[in-house]
mmCIF file of C-alpha atoms in Angstrom:
data_model
loop_
_atom_site.group_PDB
_atom_site.id
_atom_site.type_symbol
_atom_site.label_atom_id
_atom_site.label_comp_id
_atom_site.label_asym_id
_atom_site.label_seq_id
_atom_site.Cartn_x
_atom_site.Cartn_y
_atom_site.Cartn_z
ATOM 1 C CA UNK H 282 -30.198 -19.409 7.184
ATOM 2 C CA UNK H 283 -28.596 -18.789 3.706
ATOM 3 C CA UNK H 284 -24.976 -19.592 3.005
ATOM 4 C CA UNK H 285 -23.932 -15.916 3.086
ATOM 5 C CA UNK H 286 -26.375 -14.590 5.603
ATOM 6 C CA UNK H 287 -25.383 -12.321 8.525
ATOM 7 C CA UNK H 288 -26.205 -15.102 11.010
ATOM 8 C CA UNK H 289 -24.000 -17.688 9.032
ATOM 9 C CA UNK H 290 -21.021 -15.187 8.820
ATOM 10 C CA UNK H 291 -21.263 -14.481 12.594
ATOM 11 C CA UNK H 292 -21.440 -18.135 13.575
ATOM 12 C CA UNK H 293 -18.388 -18.887 11.381
ATOM 13 C CA UNK H 294 -16.441 -16.048 12.814
ATOM 14 C CA UNK H 295 -17.383 -17.076 16.455
ATOM 15 C CA UNK H 296 -16.416 -20.657 15.824
ATOM 16 C CA UNK H 297 -13.208 -19.692 14.196
ATOM 17 C CA UNK H 298 -12.333 -17.446 17.180
ATOM 18 C CA UNK H 299 -13.177 -20.071 19.802
ATOM 19 C CA UNK H 300 -11.412 -22.884 17.970
ATOM 20 C CA UNK H 301 -8.165 -20.913 17.824
ATOM 21 C CA UNK H 302 -8.429 -20.053 21.551
ATOM 22 C CA UNK H 303 -9.036 -23.800 22.430
ATOM 23 C CA UNK H 304 -6.241 -25.049 20.382
ATOM 24 C CA UNK H 305 -3.851 -22.321 21.745
ATOM 25 C CA UNK H 306 -4.673 -22.575 25.367
ATOM 26 C CA UNK H 307 -6.462 -25.893 26.149
ATOM 27 C CA UNK H 308 -4.830 -28.538 24.195
ATOM 28 C CA UNK H 309 -1.874 -30.346 25.828
ATOM 29 C CA UNK H 310 -1.028 -32.866 23.057
ATOM 30 C CA UNK H 311 2.825 -32.326 22.211
ATOM 31 C CA UNK H 312 1.996 -32.782 18.494
ATOM 32 C CA UNK H 313 -0.042 -29.678 18.677
ATOM 33 C CA UNK H 314 2.062 -27.750 21.092
ATOM 34 C CA UNK H 315 5.159 -28.025 19.244
ATOM 35 C CA UNK H 316 4.125 -25.918 16.429
ATOM 36 C CA UNK H 317 2.182 -22.727 15.825
ATOM 37 C CA UNK H 318 -1.357 -23.422 14.648
ATOM 38 C CA UNK H 319 -3.773 -20.817 13.492
ATOM 39 C CA UNK H 320 -7.405 -21.358 12.306
ATOM 40 C CA UNK H 321 -7.557 -19.416 9.164
ATOM 41 C CA UNK H 322 -11.383 -20.028 8.567
ATOM 42 C CA UNK H 323 -14.359 -22.035 9.775
ATOM 43 C CA UNK H 324 -17.294 -23.098 7.632
ATOM 44 C CA UNK H 325 -20.297 -24.357 9.540
ATOM 45 C CA UNK H 326 -23.152 -25.767 7.661
ATOM 46 C CA UNK H 327 -26.476 -24.093 7.677
ATOM 47 C CA UNK H 328 -28.121 -26.825 10.003
ATOM 48 C CA UNK H 329 -25.085 -26.341 12.517
ATOM 49 C CA UNK H 330 -24.281 -30.052 12.267
ATOM 50 C CA UNK H 331 -20.884 -29.947 10.685
ATOM 51 C CA UNK H 332 -17.851 -27.680 10.649
ATOM 52 C CA UNK H 333 -14.756 -27.606 8.434
ATOM 53 C CA UNK H 334 -11.885 -25.864 10.203
ATOM 54 C CA UNK H 335 -9.116 -24.855 7.925
ATOM 55 C CA UNK H 336 -5.904 -24.583 10.041
ATOM 56 C CA UNK H 337 -2.380 -23.258 9.149
ATOM 57 C CA UNK H 338 0.647 -24.835 10.687
ATOM 58 C CA UNK H 339 3.909 -23.044 10.848
ATOM 59 C CA UNK H 340 6.522 -25.717 10.278
ATOM 60 C CA UNK H 341 7.615 -28.391 7.763
ATOM 61 C CA UNK H 342 5.228 -30.772 6.134
ATOM 62 C CA UNK H 343 5.827 -33.477 8.650
ATOM 63 C CA UNK H 344 5.013 -31.287 11.652
ATOM 64 C CA UNK H 345 1.933 -30.222 9.854
ATOM 65 C CA UNK H 346 0.791 -33.775 9.489
ATOM 66 C CA UNK H 347 1.534 -34.416 13.046
ATOM 67 C CA UNK H 348 -0.429 -31.443 14.098
ATOM 68 C CA UNK H 349 -3.418 -32.482 12.120
ATOM 69 C CA UNK H 350 -3.352 -35.887 13.597
ATOM 70 C CA UNK H 351 -3.126 -34.333 17.184
ATOM 71 C CA UNK H 352 -6.200 -32.245 16.319
ATOM 72 C CA UNK H 353 -8.072 -35.207 15.003
ATOM 73 C CA UNK H 354 -7.356 -37.237 18.085
ATOM 74 C CA UNK H 355 -8.463 -34.309 20.306
ATOM 75 C CA UNK H 356 -11.655 -33.510 18.358
ATOM 76 C CA UNK H 357 -14.011 -34.814 21.004
ATOM 77 C CA UNK H 358 -12.374 -32.512 23.714
ATOM 78 C CA UNK H 359 -12.364 -29.585 21.251
ATOM 79 C CA UNK H 360 -16.039 -30.085 20.528
ATOM 80 C CA UNK H 361 -17.066 -30.340 24.210
ATOM 81 C CA UNK H 362 -15.119 -27.137 24.911
ATOM 82 C CA UNK H 363 -16.859 -25.408 22.030
ATOM 83 C CA UNK H 364 -20.157 -26.511 23.204
ATOM 84 C CA UNK H 365 -19.408 -24.864 26.685
ATOM 85 C CA UNK H 366 -18.283 -21.640 25.162
ATOM 86 C CA UNK H 367 -20.738 -21.097 22.278
ATOM 87 C CA UNK H 368 -24.539 -21.378 22.885
ATOM 88 C CA UNK H 369 -25.579 -23.009 19.573
ATOM 89 C CA UNK H 370 -28.558 -25.272 18.871
ATOM 90 C CA UNK H 371 -26.189 -27.963 17.773
ATOM 91 C CA UNK H 372 -22.687 -28.367 18.462
ATOM 92 C CA UNK H 373 -21.027 -29.105 14.991
ATOM 93 C CA UNK H 374 -18.880 -32.096 14.219
ATOM 94 C CA UNK H 375 -15.387 -30.620 13.554
ATOM 95 C CA UNK H 376 -13.284 -31.701 10.491
ATOM 96 C CA UNK H 377 -9.766 -30.108 10.517
ATOM 97 C CA UNK H 378 -8.294 -29.373 6.956
ATOM 98 C CA UNK H 379 -4.672 -28.203 6.483
ATOM 99 C CA UNK H 380 -4.767 -24.812 4.742
ATOM 100 C CA UNK H 381 -1.669 -24.268 2.803
ATOM 101 C CA UNK H 382 -2.726 -20.954 1.268
ATOM 102 C CA UNK H 383 -0.503 -18.704 3.337
ATOM 103 C CA UNK H 384 2.598 -20.961 2.494
ATOM 104 C CA UNK H 385 1.689 -20.889 -1.097
ATOM 105 C CA UNK H 386 1.255 -17.002 -0.989
ATOM 106 C CA UNK H 387 4.648 -16.606 0.756
ATOM 107 C CA UNK H 388 6.402 -18.926 -1.881
ATOM 108 C CA UNK H 389 4.741 -16.961 -4.823
ATOM 109 C CA UNK H 390 5.903 -13.702 -3.180
ATOM 110 C CA UNK H 391 9.489 -14.939 -2.980
ATOM 111 C CA UNK H 392 9.364 -16.104 -6.608
ATOM 112 C CA UNK H 393 8.019 -12.643 -7.685
ATOM 113 C CA UNK H 394 10.729 -10.938 -5.746
ATOM 114 C CA UNK H 395 13.478 -13.077 -7.402
ATOM 115 C CA UNK H 396 12.058 -12.414 -10.956
ATOM 116 C CA UNK H 397 11.952 -8.642 -10.274
ATOM 117 C CA UNK H 398 15.460 -8.648 -8.654
ATOM 118 C CA UNK H 399 16.712 -10.355 -11.956
ATOM 119 C CA UNK H 400 15.078 -7.959 -14.062
ATOM 120 C CA UNK H 401 16.691 -4.998 -12.192
ATOM 121 C CA UNK H 402 20.166 -6.463 -12.533
#
């Protein structure tokens, strides 16, 4: 399975969708329930052994750290649920990574708006 093959793309999309669903509905940890978490992407290796799940947290930096800690403590449960929902040869070991690209984009958009507003005045 090549890195950008159709199968790889489908597996990544399916894992991303199911991880989002599991986090939203199944996790009871208050660190995770207190904030809104979305899985922005999932990268499963070609041998299906490892998965990097990029998550975006709506909240401040402290809430984001707490949410990632909550996800890391629930990784065994999440992996078991993923195995029950997706029929893969191997269930990947999941690593959660905080994705701040959305926040960065919003901040850049605000800066651009401020600059264009100053130019119009």
